[in-house]
Amino acid sequence: MPAAFDPGLIDSLTDTALAMADAAAVETMRFFRSGDLDTRSKGAVFDPVTAGDRAGELAMRAVLHDRRPDDGVLGEELGAQAGTTGLTWVLDPIDGTRAYLAGAPTWGTLIAVNDGGAPILGLIDQPHTGERFFGSPRGAWLNDRWSRRAIAARPPRPLAEAIVMTTFPEVGTPEEGAAFRAVAERAQLTRYGLDCYAYALVAAGHVDLVIEAGLESYDIQGPMAVVAAAGGCVSDWQGGPAEAGGRVIAAANREIHAEALALLAQAK
Amino acid sequence: MPAAFDPGLIDSLTDTALAMADAAAVETMRFFRSGDLDTRSKGAVFDPVTAGDRAGELAMRAVLHDRRPDDGVLGEELGAQAGTTGLTWVLDPIDGTRAYLAGAPTWGTLIAVNDGGAPILGLIDQPHTGERFFGSPRGAWLNDRWSRRAIAARPPRPLAEAIVMTTFPEVGTPEEGAAFRAVAERAQLTRYGLDCYAYALVAAGHVDLVIEAGLESYDIQGPMAVVAAAGGCVSDWQGGPAEAGGRVIAAANREIHAEALALLAQAK
């Protein structure tokens, strides 16, 4: 059994991840929808996204320092710090900063633990809706306002009956946009603008595919862990590892993953 | 004072609207994210949107029949029924059916009371996030998980600092899409895919403009009432009445409304 699957270690990582998400939520919610009217009247330029992002990451790092000081950290805001355990926490305090700025509840806090290869545990936390999507070697669950329950990605269905999501209509480069449309045009329904929440919907069994480009590692490692634990399949557009970001596809199951990859491969 | 602004009448309409939204939420939430796996295994075609839409409207009509049987009704699902009071309730149990189908929390239940001219009272209810945005001649408020508080649309800012939203990237016809982009390309930020939630964000002071086309009257009358009560401005793309739907612009204030209308007018 790899060290990462030791039950005691998974308990420790789970408790730490949840405490980090709780700590981040205090900070991100403090600035979410806080408005910039008051700060404008003071004549100062105030960016609530930057403030929430930095405060959220500092709060998460403080929890980690207390609980697991020897793990490494890679954060969107404050960079990388090596550890000695072989485990690295990959943190994005506010994924979907444009949504956050617009008051939309589709941003989230992303946390992953990478064992040097893949993210083995992660979460997508949406504190405004009160939803936390979590994945580990023990499975995937959603904790929301009503209950805590297991979640699972959708079973296979033809692409013609599938729901596809991406955040930006242009996706990325013109070539990347064309590749996305090669898949989306064959799907039942395409939706835009949901940021990390789209990956949560794959894990929870509501959406079949999320296809994006230009991602950073901290954008995708948390979602990867959740989607994989829910039975889904995350890779780059060639079917290779997606940990580094770039062009990413998250699929509810291997069948629709293969169908979409074949279409993406035809694009330049 | 017009009849519609009689305090006792506003009380009655408010209580009725809130009771209708409560009743609709029971039905829409019953089917939201309910999945179609079980129903598929029975071999029957089951459409959770249609089921939630119909059940939600029936529930609202039952409340109305009990409380104010002489008012007229215009519903998205069950059509029009004339009344004798001069007041007509305009109902959309699930605005944003595609979002509902995809499990996204951007759909809403829309309710408006029209006095024969304009919607004088209305609400946008998002039962999954637990947010209810309400507007009447007494003002606008948001009731969410944390509090009930007054809301107000944003004060004027230049378009270059504004946030613009629409649901579908193509907006409508190619001409309508070009007109939208004439505004959006000059804004700070454009976001897609939020359905009626985008209008709620205008009313709550987070977004400056929503520009859409191809709307029905029941898509816009609830949002109109909420945005107007919050100090915003809703019209068609020529600055005329928007009650009938079609091409609609909702603006946080008169200044940015005028700036956007001038750009929309240049488009064909």
XYZ file of C-alpha atoms in Angstrom:
536
model
C 0.000 0.000 0.000
C 1.543 3.349 -0.949
C 2.152 5.660 1.979
C -0.515 8.029 0.719
C -3.192 5.390 1.262
C -2.296 4.702 4.883
C -5.585 5.225 6.774
C -4.013 7.364 9.474
C -2.396 9.572 6.879
C -5.640 9.960 4.939
C -7.369 10.964 8.191
C -4.699 13.558 8.875
C -4.817 14.950 5.336
C -8.615 15.027 5.341
C -8.835 16.838 8.675
C -6.178 19.293 7.563
C -7.847 19.967 4.210
C -11.217 20.619 5.844
C -9.664 22.934 8.443
C -7.840 24.800 5.677
C -11.064 25.229 3.700
C -12.853 26.504 6.800
C -10.088 29.016 7.436
C -10.030 30.179 3.802
C -13.810 30.624 3.754
C -13.687 33.147 6.588
C -11.374 35.311 4.511
C -12.900 34.852 1.063
C -16.417 35.483 2.382
C -15.248 38.588 4.216
C -14.471 40.225 0.875
C -17.025 38.523 -1.415
C -19.722 41.020 -2.446
C -18.180 43.496 -0.055
C -18.474 46.179 -2.718
C -15.902 48.781 -3.506
C -18.059 51.806 -2.808
C -16.630 52.564 0.630
C -13.068 51.929 -0.449
C -13.545 54.182 -3.483
C -14.750 57.020 -1.295
C -11.456 56.804 0.575
C -9.653 57.503 -2.666
C -7.685 54.272 -2.459
C -7.657 51.586 -5.107
C -8.879 48.423 -3.447
C -9.055 45.085 -5.185
C -11.300 42.707 -3.229
C -10.129 39.724 -5.290
C -6.482 40.240 -4.444
C -7.350 40.891 -0.821
C -9.514 37.763 -0.558
C -7.023 35.650 -2.487
C -4.047 36.610 -0.318
C -5.903 36.440 2.975
C -7.379 33.068 2.005
C -4.015 31.579 1.144
C -2.343 32.961 4.279
C -5.110 31.409 6.369
C -4.656 28.028 4.690
C -0.871 28.131 5.095
C -1.255 28.948 8.782
C -3.427 25.854 9.316
C -0.940 23.734 7.394
C 1.984 25.124 9.377
C 0.234 24.146 12.619
C -0.869 20.693 11.555
C 1.564 19.394 8.962
C 4.601 21.676 8.892
C 6.765 19.254 6.915
C 4.567 19.047 3.809
C 5.379 21.177 0.783
C 3.076 23.936 -0.520
C 2.371 25.384 -3.942
C -0.036 28.299 -3.776
C -1.478 30.543 -6.461
C -0.672 33.693 -4.518
C 2.422 32.984 -2.452
C 4.393 30.527 -4.551
C 6.130 27.237 -3.737
C 7.790 25.967 -0.575
C 9.429 22.549 -0.532
C 8.660 19.951 2.128
C 10.235 16.745 3.345
C 7.298 14.303 3.347
C 6.901 13.857 -0.394
C 3.472 15.485 -0.157
C 2.719 18.914 -1.618
C -0.428 20.952 -0.983
C -1.623 22.751 -4.092
C -3.794 25.737 -3.214
C -5.984 28.208 -5.073
C -7.844 30.375 -2.577
C -10.157 31.904 -5.208
C -10.508 30.001 -8.470
C -12.799 32.056 -10.701
C -11.696 35.524 -9.717
C -13.899 37.133 -12.376
C -16.953 35.383 -10.980
C -15.935 36.471 -7.481
C -15.609 40.059 -8.682
C -19.071 39.900 -10.286
C -20.736 38.463 -7.191
C -21.499 35.136 -8.896
C -21.456 31.957 -6.785
C -19.358 29.891 -9.188
C -15.881 30.583 -7.789
C -14.365 28.252 -5.260
C -11.428 27.468 -3.041
C -9.345 24.594 -4.406
C -7.127 22.378 -2.290
C -5.192 19.289 -3.375
C -2.551 17.019 -1.896
C -0.107 15.738 -4.483
C 2.071 12.717 -3.650
C 4.705 13.609 -6.224
C 2.713 12.111 -9.075
C -0.989 12.832 -8.908
C -3.361 14.659 -6.573
C -4.558 11.957 -4.189
C -6.998 14.050 -2.193
C -8.720 17.346 -2.854
C -11.697 19.589 -2.483
C -13.722 22.271 -4.196
C -15.308 24.549 -1.605
C -18.081 27.052 -2.451
C -18.701 28.879 0.803
C -21.479 31.157 -0.497
C -23.728 28.262 -1.510
C -22.464 26.222 1.434
C -21.266 23.331 -0.733
C -18.031 21.408 -0.245
C -17.103 18.723 -2.781
C -14.386 16.386 -1.487
C -12.469 13.439 -2.902
C -9.906 11.026 -1.450
C -8.928 7.352 -1.806
C -11.992 6.676 0.378
C -14.386 8.139 -2.206
C -16.135 11.401 -2.971
C -18.755 13.280 -1.024
C -20.687 16.538 -1.017
C -21.347 18.403 2.193
C -24.029 21.030 1.657
C -26.688 22.838 3.652
C -28.838 19.751 3.833
C -26.617 16.724 4.260
C -23.290 15.001 3.738
C -23.543 12.293 1.141
C -21.551 10.256 -1.349
C -21.425 11.537 -4.916
C -20.633 9.759 -8.164
C -20.050 10.916 -11.704
C -22.606 10.015 -14.377
C -22.641 6.613 -16.039
C -21.944 6.551 -19.789
C -24.353 8.145 -22.241
C -23.841 9.165 -25.872
C -22.264 12.566 -26.471
C -25.513 13.596 -28.188
C -27.203 13.353 -24.767
C -24.343 14.914 -22.818
C -23.901 18.267 -21.059
C -20.613 20.048 -21.785
C -19.158 23.025 -19.930
C -16.312 25.490 -20.280
C -15.770 28.826 -18.591
C -14.870 31.176 -21.451
C -16.743 30.922 -24.788
C -13.470 31.429 -26.658
C -11.861 28.654 -24.540
C -8.305 29.711 -25.437
C -6.576 30.137 -28.796
C -8.690 29.991 -31.983
C -7.513 26.389 -32.471
C -8.503 25.487 -28.916
C -11.896 27.128 -29.429
C -12.443 25.115 -32.610
C -11.482 21.885 -30.849
C -13.921 22.617 -28.042
C -16.711 23.337 -30.513
C -16.009 20.056 -32.332
C -17.142 18.369 -29.123
C -19.755 20.872 -27.943
C -21.631 20.981 -31.223
C -22.306 17.252 -30.915
C -23.532 17.508 -27.323
C -27.058 18.031 -26.060
C -26.248 21.183 -24.140
C -23.297 23.536 -23.643
C -22.996 25.948 -20.744
C -20.431 28.628 -19.986
C -19.116 30.626 -17.088
C -19.080 28.190 -14.158
C -15.343 28.099 -13.323
C -14.401 25.336 -10.877
C -18.063 24.720 -10.088
C -18.306 22.929 -13.451
C -15.856 20.257 -12.252
C -17.888 19.867 -9.071
C -20.952 19.215 -11.221
C -19.076 16.450 -13.067
C -18.170 14.840 -9.759
C -21.732 15.163 -8.469
C -23.229 13.475 -11.527
C -24.901 16.407 -13.297
C -22.492 17.231 -16.122
C -20.639 14.899 -18.510
C -17.666 16.941 -19.723
C -15.639 20.015 -18.833
C -13.083 21.049 -21.455
C -10.745 23.963 -20.826
C -7.369 25.335 -21.869
C -4.710 27.559 -20.377
C -5.092 26.205 -16.842
C -2.453 26.351 -14.123
C -1.641 23.360 -11.937
C -3.444 24.935 -8.961
C -6.579 25.371 -11.129
C -6.927 21.666 -11.802
C -5.351 19.528 -9.059
C -8.181 19.987 -6.533
C -10.893 19.333 -9.166
C -8.885 16.339 -10.473
C -8.869 14.680 -7.077
C -12.613 15.212 -6.600
C -13.623 14.076 -10.090
C -11.342 11.014 -9.957
C -12.658 9.987 -6.540
C -16.207 10.268 -7.921
C -15.339 7.834 -10.717
C -14.592 10.382 -13.420
C -11.574 10.752 -15.627
C -9.319 13.829 -15.965
C -6.498 14.158 -18.499
C -4.967 16.565 -20.953
C -6.381 16.692 -24.492
C -4.057 13.860 -25.580
C -5.131 11.601 -22.746
C -1.946 12.246 -20.757
C -1.496 13.649 -17.250
C -3.305 16.910 -16.461
C -1.553 17.801 -13.211
C 0.445 20.579 -14.829
C -2.652 22.320 -16.223
C -2.795 23.549 -19.804
C -5.466 21.851 -21.926
C -7.652 19.755 -19.660
C -10.680 17.505 -20.084
C -12.693 16.198 -17.138
C -15.141 13.456 -18.050
C -17.795 11.615 -16.102
C -16.578 8.219 -17.324
C -14.041 6.547 -19.626
C -16.499 6.117 -22.473
C -17.371 9.779 -22.955
C -13.753 10.696 -22.214
C -12.668 8.560 -25.177
C -15.416 9.936 -27.434
C -14.439 13.529 -26.649
C -10.682 12.870 -26.936
C -11.156 11.489 -30.433
C -12.876 14.722 -31.482
C -10.310 16.936 -29.752
C -7.505 15.035 -31.509
C -8.918 15.914 -34.927
C -8.526 19.589 -34.136
C -5.146 21.282 -34.672
C -51.898 57.460 -5.174
C -52.489 54.712 -7.701
C -54.324 51.692 -6.347
C -51.229 49.588 -6.687
C -49.409 51.697 -4.104
C -52.075 51.352 -1.418
C -50.177 50.010 1.617
C -52.726 47.296 2.369
C -52.601 46.127 -1.216
C -48.807 46.054 -1.247
C -48.913 43.998 1.963
C -51.327 41.550 0.378
C -49.324 41.263 -2.831
C -46.054 40.858 -0.926
C -47.414 38.136 1.338
C -48.928 36.356 -1.640
C -45.749 36.565 -3.708
C -43.622 35.173 -0.864
C -46.074 32.337 -0.236
C -46.082 31.533 -3.950
C -42.277 31.443 -4.045
C -42.215 29.162 -1.007
C -44.693 26.813 -2.659
C -42.804 26.796 -5.959
C -39.490 26.067 -4.218
C -40.844 22.838 -2.738
C -41.581 21.591 -6.247
C -38.565 22.926 -8.118
C -36.173 21.632 -5.445
C -37.844 18.245 -5.493
C -36.681 17.734 -9.075
C -33.453 19.820 -9.112
C -30.411 17.528 -9.332
C -32.746 14.588 -8.912
C -30.947 12.779 -11.723
C -32.552 10.771 -14.439
C -30.782 7.512 -13.725
C -33.677 5.862 -11.919
C -36.234 7.066 -14.399
C -34.075 5.841 -17.283
C -33.890 2.400 -15.793
C -37.676 2.291 -15.872
C -37.504 2.788 -19.616
C -39.585 5.952 -19.454
C -38.498 9.307 -20.778
C -38.587 11.700 -17.869
C -37.814 15.399 -18.193
C -37.096 16.884 -14.751
C -37.309 20.424 -16.130
C -40.809 19.989 -17.435
C -41.853 18.224 -14.264
C -40.403 20.928 -12.010
C -41.728 23.723 -14.208
C -45.296 22.407 -14.255
C -45.385 21.430 -10.592
C -43.934 24.808 -9.613
C -46.498 26.766 -11.587
C -49.387 24.656 -10.314
C -48.218 25.276 -6.758
C -48.040 29.035 -7.334
C -51.478 29.124 -8.953
C -52.961 27.219 -6.020
C -51.624 29.820 -3.571
C -52.949 32.606 -5.757
C -56.349 30.956 -6.055
C -56.585 30.777 -2.251
C -55.388 34.276 -1.514
C -56.254 36.514 -4.452
C -58.645 34.604 -6.752
C -59.692 37.684 -8.716
C -56.245 38.616 -10.056
C -55.233 37.546 -13.549
C -52.368 35.119 -14.248
C -49.903 34.701 -17.087
C -47.681 31.675 -16.617
C -44.905 30.224 -18.705
C -46.312 26.720 -18.487
C -50.072 27.041 -18.175
C -50.905 30.160 -20.134
C -53.086 33.195 -19.391
C -56.206 33.593 -17.283
C -57.917 36.982 -17.087
C -58.825 38.578 -13.766
C -61.053 41.421 -12.615
C -58.749 43.491 -10.403
C -56.537 44.992 -13.094
C -53.603 43.085 -11.651
C -51.923 40.203 -13.465
C -49.372 37.806 -11.965
C -46.620 36.915 -14.402
C -44.947 33.624 -13.483
C -41.925 31.637 -14.603
C -41.409 28.671 -12.291
C -37.970 27.816 -13.696
C -36.169 30.557 -15.575
C -32.896 29.092 -16.847
C -34.067 25.589 -17.642
C -30.692 24.666 -19.159
C -28.913 25.666 -15.943
C -31.474 23.663 -13.968
C -30.851 20.652 -16.173
C -27.079 20.988 -15.658
C -27.352 21.293 -11.880
C -26.105 24.902 -11.880
C -27.479 27.302 -9.246
C -28.239 30.163 -11.632
C -31.849 29.359 -12.485
C -34.646 30.951 -10.516
C -38.347 31.293 -9.980
C -39.670 34.600 -11.296
C -42.834 36.260 -10.029
C -44.210 39.692 -10.970
C -47.418 41.631 -10.439
C -48.300 43.815 -13.402
C -50.829 46.636 -12.929
C -51.731 46.785 -16.602
C -48.689 48.875 -17.454
C -45.539 47.815 -15.661
C -44.524 45.184 -13.123
C -44.934 46.949 -9.772
C -43.694 44.163 -7.541
C -41.632 41.094 -8.179
C -39.074 38.598 -7.046
C -36.230 36.375 -8.204
C -35.996 33.313 -5.985
C -32.990 30.958 -5.989
C -33.939 28.180 -3.599
C -30.722 26.173 -3.918
C -28.512 29.058 -2.728
C -31.260 30.220 -0.388
C -31.430 33.716 -1.884
C -34.609 35.681 -2.553
C -34.342 39.050 -4.278
C -37.530 41.120 -3.908
C -38.699 44.510 -5.168
C -41.823 46.578 -4.555
C -42.773 50.257 -4.258
C -41.305 50.015 -0.736
C -37.834 49.184 -2.048
C -35.683 46.160 -2.738
C -34.265 43.556 -0.398
C -32.357 40.307 -0.388
C -33.257 37.518 1.989
C -30.471 34.967 2.151
C -29.048 32.434 4.572
C -27.551 35.138 6.741
C -29.938 38.083 6.849
C -32.664 40.131 5.252
C -31.341 43.457 4.078
C -31.968 46.312 1.654
C -30.157 46.150 -1.667
C -29.335 48.885 -4.174
C -27.940 48.895 -7.679
C -24.464 50.320 -8.271
C -23.860 54.049 -8.579
C -22.569 55.276 -11.948
C -19.131 54.291 -13.176
C -17.636 54.436 -16.673
C -18.404 51.518 -18.983
C -14.666 50.775 -19.031
C -14.976 49.861 -15.325
C -18.280 48.025 -15.661
C -19.279 44.359 -15.456
C -21.589 43.155 -18.259
C -23.530 39.904 -18.387
C -25.596 37.901 -20.838
C -26.626 34.257 -20.752
C -25.739 32.952 -24.214
C -22.463 34.029 -25.892
C -24.278 34.372 -29.221
C -26.969 36.527 -27.488
C -29.476 36.078 -30.343
C -29.216 36.820 -34.054
C -25.791 37.727 -35.501
C -26.867 41.401 -35.421
C -27.894 41.120 -31.789
C -24.600 39.422 -30.969
C -22.671 42.237 -32.664
C -24.661 44.863 -30.762
C -23.925 43.136 -27.480
C -20.226 42.942 -28.274
C -20.176 46.663 -29.112
C -20.976 47.225 -25.445
C -19.136 44.270 -23.908
C -15.830 44.979 -25.648
C -15.728 48.380 -23.930
C -16.482 46.969 -20.485
C -14.032 45.803 -17.833
C -15.462 42.304 -17.637
C -18.043 40.161 -19.433
C -19.567 37.035 -17.955
C -21.927 34.472 -19.456
C -24.363 31.827 -18.355
C -26.079 33.267 -15.278
C -29.709 33.417 -16.497
C -32.003 35.399 -14.165
C -29.308 35.438 -11.490
C -27.543 38.123 -13.539
C -30.484 40.512 -13.016
C -30.392 39.773 -9.296
C -26.713 40.765 -9.291
C -27.620 44.105 -10.925
C -30.214 44.727 -8.216
C -27.788 43.734 -5.461
C -25.083 46.127 -6.668
C -22.511 43.736 -8.121
C -23.076 43.989 -11.877
C -23.640 47.062 -14.060
C -25.402 45.741 -17.156
C -27.349 42.720 -18.387
C -28.109 42.731 -22.110
C -30.193 39.971 -23.664
C -32.449 39.257 -26.640
C -35.295 36.916 -27.427
C -36.875 37.134 -23.984
C -40.502 36.386 -23.161
C -42.573 38.649 -20.917
C -42.399 36.132 -18.083
C -38.582 36.093 -18.357
C -38.236 39.793 -17.617
C -41.170 41.139 -15.562
C -39.971 39.716 -12.228
C -36.374 40.883 -12.774
C -37.686 44.306 -13.970
C -39.558 44.860 -10.735
C -36.551 43.897 -8.601
C -34.009 45.932 -10.571
C -36.277 48.998 -10.715
C -36.975 48.852 -6.971
C -33.203 48.713 -6.375
C -32.731 51.928 -8.344
C -31.803 50.364 -11.672
C -33.229 50.908 -15.094
C -34.729 48.286 -17.434
C -35.819 48.955 -21.019
C -35.688 47.521 -24.484
C -32.659 48.346 -26.661
C -34.353 51.548 -27.887
C -35.073 52.783 -24.357
C -38.753 51.828 -24.573
C -40.795 49.492 -22.382
C -39.362 46.001 -21.814
C -42.448 44.340 -20.327
C -43.112 42.340 -23.473
C -39.598 40.871 -23.546
C -37.561 40.736 -26.756
C -34.340 42.751 -26.595
C -33.799 43.882 -23.027
C -31.181 45.890 -21.165
C -31.054 46.094 -17.374
C -28.713 48.768 -16.056
C -27.586 49.709 -12.584
C -28.282 53.408 -13.183
C -29.429 55.896 -15.827
C -25.914 56.952 -16.754
C -24.624 53.550 -17.791
C -28.014 52.745 -19.295
C -27.626 55.748 -21.607
C -24.004 54.876 -22.453
C -24.948 51.310 -23.375
C -28.078 52.330 -25.313
C -26.004 54.655 -27.492
C -23.740 51.733 -28.430
C -26.640 49.329 -28.994
C -28.300 51.896 -31.264
C -25.282 51.972 -33.587
C -25.733 48.271 -34.234
C -28.165 47.121 -36.897
